[in-house]
GROMACS .gro file of C-alpha atoms in nm:
model
  440
    1UNK     CA    1   3.311   0.548   2.390
    2UNK     CA    2   3.578   0.404   2.619
    3UNK     CA    3   3.906   0.583   2.675
    4UNK     CA    4   4.211   0.397   2.810
    5UNK     CA    5   4.479   0.561   3.021
    6UNK     CA    6   4.804   0.368   3.003
    7UNK     CA    7   5.071   0.336   3.272
    8UNK     CA    8   4.828   0.401   3.556
    9UNK     CA    9   4.770   0.100   3.781
   10UNK     CA   10   4.651   0.048   4.135
   11UNK     CA   11   4.625  -0.302   4.278
   12UNK     CA   12   4.323  -0.319   4.504
   13UNK     CA   13   4.394  -0.681   4.597
   14UNK     CA   14   4.651  -0.564   4.849
   15UNK     CA   15   4.392  -0.347   5.025
   16UNK     CA   16   4.179  -0.538   5.267
   17UNK     CA   17   3.945  -0.255   5.354
   18UNK     CA   18   3.665  -0.252   5.097
   19UNK     CA   19   3.590   0.111   5.179
   20UNK     CA   20   3.950   0.199   5.107
   21UNK     CA   21   3.921   0.014   4.774
   22UNK     CA   22   3.623   0.225   4.675
   23UNK     CA   23   3.798   0.540   4.790
   24UNK     CA   24   4.108   0.463   4.585
   25UNK     CA   25   3.902   0.371   4.282
   26UNK     CA   26   3.700   0.688   4.319
   27UNK     CA   27   4.015   0.898   4.341
   28UNK     CA   28   4.157   0.716   4.040
   29UNK     CA   29   3.842   0.792   3.840
   30UNK     CA   30   3.862   1.159   3.934
   31UNK     CA   31   4.230   1.172   3.843
   32UNK     CA   32   4.170   1.005   3.506
   33UNK     CA   33   3.880   1.241   3.432
   34UNK     CA   34   4.097   1.540   3.519
   35UNK     CA   35   4.386   1.413   3.306
   36UNK     CA   36   4.163   1.355   3.006
   37UNK     CA   37   3.989   1.693   3.033
   38UNK     CA   38   4.323   1.867   3.083
   39UNK     CA   39   4.445   1.711   2.758
   40UNK     CA   40   4.147   1.837   2.558
   41UNK     CA   41   4.269   2.196   2.528
   42UNK     CA   42   4.335   2.300   2.170
   43UNK     CA   43   4.706   2.274   2.094
   44UNK     CA   44   4.695   2.512   1.797
   45UNK     CA   45   4.463   2.783   1.667
   46UNK     CA   46   4.413   2.873   1.301
   47UNK     CA   47   4.253   3.213   1.245
   48UNK     CA   48   4.115   3.277   0.898
   49UNK     CA   49   4.089   3.656   0.893
   50UNK     CA   50   3.859   3.767   0.611
   51UNK     CA   51   4.004   4.112   0.577
   52UNK     CA   52   3.764   4.388   0.477
   53UNK     CA   53   3.440   4.231   0.597
   54UNK     CA   54   3.262   3.942   0.423
   55UNK     CA   55   2.891   3.967   0.350
   56UNK     CA   56   2.687   3.761   0.596
   57UNK     CA   57   2.407   3.714   0.340
   58UNK     CA   58   2.645   3.582   0.075
   59UNK     CA   59   2.830   3.342   0.303
   60UNK     CA   60   2.682   3.185   0.617
   61UNK     CA   61   2.352   3.368   0.673
   62UNK     CA   62   2.167   3.359   0.339
   63UNK     CA   63   1.825   3.516   0.304
   64UNK     CA   64   1.665   3.350  -0.001
   65UNK     CA   65   1.319   3.480   0.090
   66UNK     CA   66   1.434   3.844   0.113
   67UNK     CA   67   1.368   4.089  -0.172
   68UNK     CA   68   1.618   4.103  -0.457
   69UNK     CA   69   1.760   4.436  -0.338
   70UNK     CA   70   1.897   4.243  -0.041
   71UNK     CA   71   2.001   3.902  -0.175
   72UNK     CA   72   2.076   4.004  -0.533
   73UNK     CA   73   1.870   3.715  -0.660
   74UNK     CA   74   2.105   3.458  -0.509
   75UNK     CA   75   1.987   3.184  -0.278
   76UNK     CA   76   2.107   2.909  -0.047
   77UNK     CA   77   2.207   2.544  -0.058
   78UNK     CA   78   2.131   2.274   0.199
   79UNK     CA   79   2.423   2.141   0.400
   80UNK     CA   80   2.494   1.791   0.525
   81UNK     CA   81   2.329   1.896   0.853
   82UNK     CA   82   1.948   1.892   0.824
   83UNK     CA   83   1.794   2.237   0.872
   84UNK     CA   84   2.113   2.435   0.807
   85UNK     CA   85   2.158   2.618   0.478
   86UNK     CA   86   2.441   2.844   0.365
   87UNK     CA   87   2.498   3.061   0.058
   88UNK     CA   88   2.492   2.901  -0.284
   89UNK     CA   89   2.843   3.047  -0.324
   90UNK     CA   90   2.977   2.785  -0.077
   91UNK     CA   91   2.876   2.441  -0.210
   92UNK     CA   92   3.188   2.258  -0.090
   93UNK     CA   93   3.162   2.396   0.263
   94UNK     CA   94   2.797   2.287   0.263
   95UNK     CA   95   2.922   1.927   0.256
   96UNK     CA   96   3.121   1.978   0.577
   97UNK     CA   97   2.876   2.168   0.798
   98UNK     CA   98   2.897   1.886   1.053
   99UNK     CA   99   3.255   1.997   1.121
  100UNK     CA  100   3.184   2.364   1.201
  101UNK     CA  101   2.929   2.582   1.374
  102UNK     CA  102   2.798   2.921   1.262
  103UNK     CA  103   2.743   3.228   1.478
  104UNK     CA  104   2.486   3.441   1.296
  105UNK     CA  105   2.449   3.710   1.560
  106UNK     CA  106   2.798   3.857   1.599
  107UNK     CA  107   2.767   4.226   1.678
  108UNK     CA  108   2.965   4.529   1.793
  109UNK     CA  109   2.803   4.816   1.605
  110UNK     CA  110   3.105   4.990   1.458
  111UNK     CA  111   3.172   5.030   1.085
  112UNK     CA  112   3.534   5.151   1.102
  113UNK     CA  113   3.799   4.901   0.993
  114UNK     CA  114   4.057   4.990   1.260
  115UNK     CA  115   3.816   5.000   1.554
  116UNK     CA  116   3.634   4.684   1.445
  117UNK     CA  117   3.959   4.494   1.392
  118UNK     CA  118   4.085   4.597   1.735
  119UNK     CA  119   3.757   4.487   1.894
  120UNK     CA  120   3.755   4.149   1.722
  121UNK     CA  121   4.118   4.084   1.809
  122UNK     CA  122   4.133   4.213   2.168
  123UNK     CA  123   3.773   4.208   2.292
  124UNK     CA  124   3.811   4.571   2.401
  125UNK     CA  125   3.730   4.916   2.270
  126UNK     CA  126   4.038   5.123   2.186
  127UNK     CA  127   4.137   5.414   2.407
  128UNK     CA  128   4.297   5.499   2.737
  129UNK     CA  129   4.644   5.528   2.588
  130UNK     CA  130   4.696   5.151   2.604
  131UNK     CA  131   4.716   4.910   2.310
  132UNK     CA  132   4.610   4.564   2.424
  133UNK     CA  133   4.755   4.256   2.256
  134UNK     CA  134   4.560   4.059   1.996
  135UNK     CA  135   4.447   3.707   2.075
  136UNK     CA  136   4.727   3.558   1.865
  137UNK     CA  137   4.995   3.730   2.071
  138UNK     CA  138   4.835   3.629   2.401
  139UNK     CA  139   4.798   3.265   2.300
  140UNK     CA  140   5.156   3.267   2.169
  141UNK     CA  141   5.273   3.397   2.507
  142UNK     CA  142   5.073   3.144   2.708
  143UNK     CA  143   5.152   2.846   2.486
  144UNK     CA  144   5.523   2.934   2.478
  145UNK     CA  145   5.545   2.801   2.833
  146UNK     CA  146   5.519   2.449   2.690
  147UNK     CA  147   5.591   2.497   2.318
  148UNK     CA  148   5.916   2.325   2.220
  149UNK     CA  149   5.929   2.408   1.850
  150UNK     CA  150   6.194   2.621   1.679
  151UNK     CA  151   5.953   2.830   1.470
  152UNK     CA  152   5.800   3.145   1.624
  153UNK     CA  153   5.483   3.076   1.827
  154UNK     CA  154   5.271   3.316   1.619
  155UNK     CA  155   5.291   3.310   1.239
  156UNK     CA  156   5.092   3.523   0.993
  157UNK     CA  157   5.044   3.407   0.636
  158UNK     CA  158   5.153   3.600   0.438
  159UNK     CA  159   5.082   3.962   0.524
  160UNK     CA  160   5.009   4.154   0.841
  161UNK     CA  161   4.669   4.294   0.935
  162UNK     CA  162   4.835   4.634   0.966
  163UNK     CA  163   4.556   4.790   1.173
  164UNK     CA  164   4.747   4.799   1.503
  165UNK     CA  165   5.052   4.646   1.672
  166UNK     CA  166   4.925   4.297   1.744
  167UNK     CA  167   5.157   4.225   2.034
  168UNK     CA  168   5.033   4.543   2.203
  169UNK     CA  169   5.223   4.595   2.527
  170UNK     CA  170   5.360   4.239   2.526
  171UNK     CA  171   5.721   4.163   2.433
  172UNK     CA  172   5.830   4.186   2.070
  173UNK     CA  173   5.881   3.809   2.053
  174UNK     CA  174   5.501   3.771   2.057
  175UNK     CA  175   5.455   3.987   1.749
  176UNK     CA  176   5.360   3.760   1.458
  177UNK     CA  177   5.623   3.644   1.214
  178UNK     CA  178   5.486   3.773   0.884
  179UNK     CA  179   5.611   3.529   0.624
  180UNK     CA  180   5.575   3.738   0.309
  181UNK     CA  181   5.627   3.542  -0.010
  182UNK     CA  182   5.379   3.349  -0.218
  183UNK     CA  183   5.290   2.995  -0.106
  184UNK     CA  184   5.163   2.922  -0.456
  185UNK     CA  185   5.504   2.995  -0.610
  186UNK     CA  186   5.742   2.718  -0.711
  187UNK     CA  187   5.920   2.786  -0.383
  188UNK     CA  188   5.758   2.955  -0.085
  189UNK     CA  189   6.023   3.207   0.016
  190UNK     CA  190   6.010   3.295   0.388
  191UNK     CA  191   6.292   3.537   0.466
  192UNK     CA  192   6.519   3.422   0.746
  193UNK     CA  193   6.380   3.068   0.741
  194UNK     CA  194   6.401   2.943   0.383
  195UNK     CA  195   6.736   2.977   0.198
  196UNK     CA  196   6.717   3.258  -0.059
  197UNK     CA  197   6.682   3.193  -0.430
  198UNK     CA  198   6.788   2.849  -0.546
  199UNK     CA  199   7.030   2.804  -0.259
  200UNK     CA  200   6.999   2.475  -0.073
  201UNK     CA  201   7.027   2.411   0.301
  202UNK     CA  202   7.351   2.220   0.233
  203UNK     CA  203   7.503   2.525   0.064
  204UNK     CA  204   7.411   2.732   0.371
  205UNK     CA  205   7.594   2.479   0.592
  206UNK     CA  206   7.907   2.495   0.373
  207UNK     CA  207   7.905   2.876   0.380
  208UNK     CA  208   7.871   2.878   0.757
  209UNK     CA  209   8.161   2.635   0.787
  210UNK     CA  210   8.372   2.869   0.574
  211UNK     CA  211   8.264   3.166   0.786
  212UNK     CA  212   8.368   2.986   1.104
  213UNK     CA  213   8.714   2.913   0.964
  214UNK     CA  214   8.763   3.273   0.856
  215UNK     CA  215   8.621   3.430   1.173
  216UNK     CA  216   8.902   3.393   1.427
  217UNK     CA  217   8.795   3.679   1.655
  218UNK     CA  218   8.714   3.577   2.012
  219UNK     CA  219   8.380   3.732   2.111
  220UNK     CA  220   8.411   3.629   2.476
  221UNK     CA  221   8.330   3.912   2.713
  222UNK     CA  222   8.189   4.139   2.444
  223UNK     CA  223   7.815   4.132   2.508
  224UNK     CA  224   7.704   4.264   2.173
  225UNK     CA  225   7.918   4.016   1.979
  226UNK     CA  226   7.812   3.728   2.200
  227UNK     CA  227   7.447   3.811   2.133
  228UNK     CA  228   7.519   3.838   1.762
  229UNK     CA  229   7.683   3.495   1.755
  230UNK     CA  230   7.404   3.347   1.964
  231UNK     CA  231   7.142   3.482   1.724
  232UNK     CA  232   7.334   3.347   1.426
  233UNK     CA  233   7.356   2.999   1.575
  234UNK     CA  234   6.984   3.005   1.656
  235UNK     CA  235   6.899   3.111   1.301
  236UNK     CA  236   7.114   2.834   1.153
  237UNK     CA  237   6.955   2.579   1.383
  238UNK     CA  238   6.611   2.681   1.259
  239UNK     CA  239   6.708   2.692   0.891
  240UNK     CA  240   6.867   2.348   0.907
  241UNK     CA  241   6.607   2.195   1.138
  242UNK     CA  242   6.295   1.989   1.078
  243UNK     CA  243   6.033   2.248   1.174
  244UNK     CA  244   6.117   2.481   0.886
  245UNK     CA  245   6.007   2.209   0.643
  246UNK     CA  246   5.653   2.317   0.729
  247UNK     CA  247   5.703   2.588   0.465
  248UNK     CA  248   5.813   2.339   0.197
  249UNK     CA  249   5.503   2.248   0.000
  250UNK     CA  250   5.706   2.032  -0.238
  251UNK     CA  251   5.678   1.767   0.033
  252UNK     CA  252   5.303   1.749  -0.029
  253UNK     CA  253   5.153   1.543  -0.310
  254UNK     CA  254   5.026   1.721  -0.619
  255UNK     CA  255   4.684   1.582  -0.539
  256UNK     CA  256   4.684   1.745  -0.195
  257UNK     CA  257   4.800   2.079  -0.335
  258UNK     CA  258   4.527   2.069  -0.599
  259UNK     CA  259   4.271   1.978  -0.334
  260UNK     CA  260   4.331   2.306  -0.150
  261UNK     CA  261   4.335   2.511  -0.471
  262UNK     CA  262   4.634   2.634  -0.670
  263UNK     CA  263   4.611   2.994  -0.558
  264UNK     CA  264   4.746   3.208  -0.276
  265UNK     CA  265   4.464   3.128  -0.033
  266UNK     CA  266   4.450   2.755  -0.096
  267UNK     CA  267   4.823   2.707  -0.054
  268UNK     CA  268   4.832   2.933   0.254
  269UNK     CA  269   4.569   2.708   0.413
  270UNK     CA  270   4.786   2.406   0.333
  271UNK     CA  271   5.088   2.574   0.495
  272UNK     CA  272   4.871   2.642   0.800
  273UNK     CA  273   4.795   2.270   0.832
  274UNK     CA  274   5.168   2.194   0.811
  275UNK     CA  275   5.242   2.455   1.078
  276UNK     CA  276   4.987   2.283   1.303
  277UNK     CA  277   5.176   1.959   1.250
  278UNK     CA  278   5.494   2.143   1.350
  279UNK     CA  279   5.321   2.243   1.676
  280UNK     CA  280   5.299   2.619   1.611
  281UNK     CA  281   5.046   2.754   1.866
  282UNK     CA  282   4.883   3.029   1.659
  283UNK     CA  283   4.857   3.071   1.282
  284UNK     CA  284   4.671   3.351   1.106
  285UNK     CA  285   4.580   3.348   0.739
  286UNK     CA  286   4.510   3.710   0.645
  287UNK     CA  287   4.279   3.713   0.342
  288UNK     CA  288   4.249   4.057   0.177
  289UNK     CA  289   4.006   4.160  -0.095
  290UNK     CA  290   3.666   4.132   0.076
  291UNK     CA  291   3.594   4.505   0.112
  292UNK     CA  292   3.338   4.499  -0.171
  293UNK     CA  293   3.204   4.855  -0.189
  294UNK     CA  294   3.188   4.830  -0.567
  295UNK     CA  295   3.061   4.548  -0.788
  296UNK     CA  296   3.011   4.327  -0.487
  297UNK     CA  297   2.891   4.015  -0.665
  298UNK     CA  298   3.180   4.010  -0.910
  299UNK     CA  299   3.412   4.017  -0.611
  300UNK     CA  300   3.215   3.756  -0.418
  301UNK     CA  301   3.213   3.503  -0.701
  302UNK     CA  302   3.593   3.514  -0.713
  303UNK     CA  303   3.661   3.526  -0.339
  304UNK     CA  304   3.404   3.272  -0.231
  305UNK     CA  305   3.514   3.018  -0.494
  306UNK     CA  306   3.868   3.021  -0.353
  307UNK     CA  307   3.752   3.032   0.009
  308UNK     CA  308   3.498   2.754  -0.042
  309UNK     CA  309   3.758   2.514  -0.181
  310UNK     CA  310   4.040   2.604   0.060
  311UNK     CA  311   3.838   2.617   0.381
  312UNK     CA  312   3.654   2.293   0.300
  313UNK     CA  313   3.984   2.121   0.220
  314UNK     CA  314   4.138   2.242   0.546
  315UNK     CA  315   3.852   2.110   0.758
  316UNK     CA  316   3.844   1.778   0.575
  317UNK     CA  317   4.223   1.740   0.589
  318UNK     CA  318   4.248   1.821   0.959
  319UNK     CA  319   3.968   1.575   1.029
  320UNK     CA  320   4.126   1.297   0.821
  321UNK     CA  321   4.460   1.341   0.996
  322UNK     CA  322   4.304   1.337   1.343
  323UNK     CA  323   4.404   1.699   1.405
  324UNK     CA  324   4.067   1.874   1.418
  325UNK     CA  325   3.992   1.788   1.781
  326UNK     CA  326   4.315   1.958   1.892
  327UNK     CA  327   4.312   2.242   1.638
  328UNK     CA  328   4.068   2.528   1.688
  329UNK     CA  329   3.974   2.710   1.367
  330UNK     CA  330   3.788   3.040   1.356
  331UNK     CA  331   3.677   3.232   1.048
  332UNK     CA  332   3.569   3.597   1.064
  333UNK     CA  333   3.613   3.946   0.935
  334UNK     CA  334   3.604   4.267   1.136
  335UNK     CA  335   3.237   4.316   1.042
  336UNK     CA  336   2.986   4.213   0.775
  337UNK     CA  337   2.834   4.409   0.491
  338UNK     CA  338   2.521   4.616   0.451
  339UNK     CA  339   2.210   4.409   0.376
  340UNK     CA  340   2.075   4.640   0.107
  341UNK     CA  341   2.268   4.649  -0.219
  342UNK     CA  342   2.368   4.993  -0.346
  343UNK     CA  343   2.313   4.997  -0.722
  344UNK     CA  344   2.385   5.368  -0.765
  345UNK     CA  345   2.698   5.522  -0.915
  346UNK     CA  346   2.978   5.471  -0.835
  347UNK     CA  347   2.901   5.152  -0.638
  348UNK     CA  348   2.721   4.958  -0.913
  349UNK     CA  349   2.594   4.684  -0.687
  350UNK     CA  350   2.815   4.727  -0.384
  351UNK     CA  351   2.774   4.652  -0.016
  352UNK     CA  352   2.916   4.875   0.256
  353UNK     CA  353   3.046   4.811   0.609
  354UNK     CA  354   2.804   4.662   0.860
  355UNK     CA  355   2.898   4.600   1.223
  356UNK     CA  356   2.543   4.564   1.354
  357UNK     CA  357   2.527   4.193   1.274
  358UNK     CA  358   2.756   3.952   1.089
  359UNK     CA  359   2.863   3.588   1.085
  360UNK     CA  360   3.158   3.401   1.232
  361UNK     CA  361   3.245   3.032   1.201
  362UNK     CA  362   3.420   2.813   1.460
  363UNK     CA  363   3.542   2.453   1.427
  364UNK     CA  364   3.746   2.193   1.611
  365UNK     CA  365   3.948   2.237   1.926
  366UNK     CA  366   3.657   2.160   2.158
  367UNK     CA  367   3.382   2.328   1.957
  368UNK     CA  368   3.088   2.120   1.836
  369UNK     CA  369   3.006   2.109   1.468
  370UNK     CA  370   2.672   2.121   1.292
  371UNK     CA  371   2.514   2.397   1.498
  372UNK     CA  372   2.393   2.754   1.454
  373UNK     CA  373   2.406   3.012   1.734
  374UNK     CA  374   2.195   3.326   1.718
  375UNK     CA  375   1.975   3.467   1.449
  376UNK     CA  376   1.954   3.784   1.241
  377UNK     CA  377   1.639   3.948   1.111
  378UNK     CA  378   1.478   3.879   0.773
  379UNK     CA  379   1.741   4.081   0.582
  380UNK     CA  380   2.048   4.014   0.804
  381UNK     CA  381   2.046   4.369   0.930
  382UNK     CA  382   2.020   4.324   1.308
  383UNK     CA  383   2.052   4.042   1.561
  384UNK     CA  384   1.717   3.917   1.690
  385UNK     CA  385   1.833   3.624   1.900
  386UNK     CA  386   2.142   3.552   2.114
  387UNK     CA  387   2.371   3.848   2.031
  388UNK     CA  388   2.740   3.756   2.059
  389UNK     CA  389   3.010   4.017   2.119
  390UNK     CA  390   3.379   3.996   2.029
  391UNK     CA  391   3.464   3.942   2.397
  392UNK     CA  392   3.217   3.650   2.412
  393UNK     CA  393   3.379   3.487   2.110
  394UNK     CA  394   3.736   3.543   2.227
  395UNK     CA  395   3.654   3.421   2.578
  396UNK     CA  396   3.539   3.092   2.427
  397UNK     CA  397   3.851   3.055   2.211
  398UNK     CA  398   4.083   3.126   2.503
  399UNK     CA  399   3.897   2.885   2.728
  400UNK     CA  400   3.906   2.600   2.478
  401UNK     CA  401   4.275   2.669   2.422
  402UNK     CA  402   4.328   2.604   2.793
  403UNK     CA  403   4.382   2.969   2.886
  404UNK     CA  404   4.190   3.146   3.162
  405UNK     CA  405   4.067   3.476   3.011
  406UNK     CA  406   4.039   3.626   3.360
  407UNK     CA  407   4.410   3.576   3.430
  408UNK     CA  408   4.626   3.891   3.442
  409UNK     CA  409   4.830   4.024   3.152
  410UNK     CA  410   5.184   4.148   3.213
  411UNK     CA  411   5.197   4.514   3.117
  412UNK     CA  412   5.448   4.801   3.140
  413UNK     CA  413   5.236   5.009   3.378
  414UNK     CA  414   5.210   4.732   3.634
  415UNK     CA  415   4.830   4.738   3.616
  416UNK     CA  416   4.625   4.440   3.723
  417UNK     CA  417   4.429   4.386   3.400
  418UNK     CA  418   4.286   4.054   3.282
  419UNK     CA  419   4.321   3.911   2.933
  420UNK     CA  420   3.955   3.996   2.872
  421UNK     CA  421   3.704   4.212   3.059
  422UNK     CA  422   3.482   3.999   3.289
  423UNK     CA  423   3.164   4.069   3.093
  424UNK     CA  424   3.303   3.850   2.815
  425UNK     CA  425   3.224   3.541   3.020
  426UNK     CA  426   2.850   3.605   3.044
  427UNK     CA  427   2.782   3.542   2.677
  428UNK     CA  428   3.055   3.292   2.597
  429UNK     CA  429   2.957   3.021   2.352
  430UNK     CA  430   2.923   2.742   2.604
  431UNK     CA  431   2.639   2.584   2.407
  432UNK     CA  432   2.900   2.502   2.144
  433UNK     CA  433   3.148   2.341   2.386
  434UNK     CA  434   3.183   1.966   2.351
  435UNK     CA  435   3.249   1.940   2.725
  436UNK     CA  436   3.071   2.237   2.885
  437UNK     CA  437   3.072   2.074   3.229
  438UNK     CA  438   3.450   2.122   3.242
  439UNK     CA  439   3.410   2.501   3.200
  440UNK     CA  440   3.132   2.585   3.443
   0.00000   0.00000   0.00000
């Protein structure tokens, strides 16, 4: 494949020294290579947070040969990548396995929601009186240096994780904007960004004009009033700007909306794609309802049907629009679920928390598709090959987003602490990098 760099020209005809020609051409080649590799960093990240812990067996690490007390009698389906099979609950995603890679050996060993969430989001164990920022807040901070959009750099659809303060010791502006609302409603209401009720943007403009005529007080020299007016002008600029249209799903065709699924999850995924188009650096889709202690398979049939359609549509849509190469997508919960099904009262076929081994999916943004990293045992109970820790995963995401995970984090105690502990680098997922030579 040949790549062309425009507006870069050196005339070697004016150089009589052949050695100088070769030198200049060599330098030009190096420069072009550097420019192209520098432009390969993911511009946006979409995190699909499967809140509660999805079962590895019933999603991306099926065990059809295991006894029924482990797989419940359910099997696997082949994907469009020879040799890779996933759960029969995910037939649509099976058709797009060439676009994503599966990590089947994620591990951290804890079964507590709060601790596991903190680990998966920060790459660190909690403690020491310091709350580190989640990956979304850190990427929002780093990408804000070049981000020119009017929407916040970190947006959560539509609820917060709620396990810890995601901006940690970083500034409040890196806390995620939690949209609230229902993207599947006739109008996706995002407080502070979308006009309330049936009010139009034009009505907001007219009301602000009236307010300006009535407000004759001079705020000059009064700091608090000046800040208030400044904030009001900024809010109006956002509400009447182009970026906020990312929340307006009426601008999508009915066919596209149906493609993602007419439910909360499907329409949230569609909003995420629109936020990518608006240039938002980090978008999280928080997906509750996967903590299936009771009647696990009833829950899975509902959740996986929605996830299968929405996630497959997102990958296909990003690919069709030429956005997948610059958009990194990762799918994970805080842990997996116990391999053996508990049929006793009161669980009636439930699965419990399992942090010993679980599955994560990565796609786009510099990750290869159509690969599997690691392996669990015959019942998906323990990793038996290539264990991957949260810090390994996060190191890879940061690196492909163009952020050095060893760089220091600003913190209130003035400590020299890196984004991630150095041991995260040792097991990073470099075998999944499209251009690993750039990250050696």
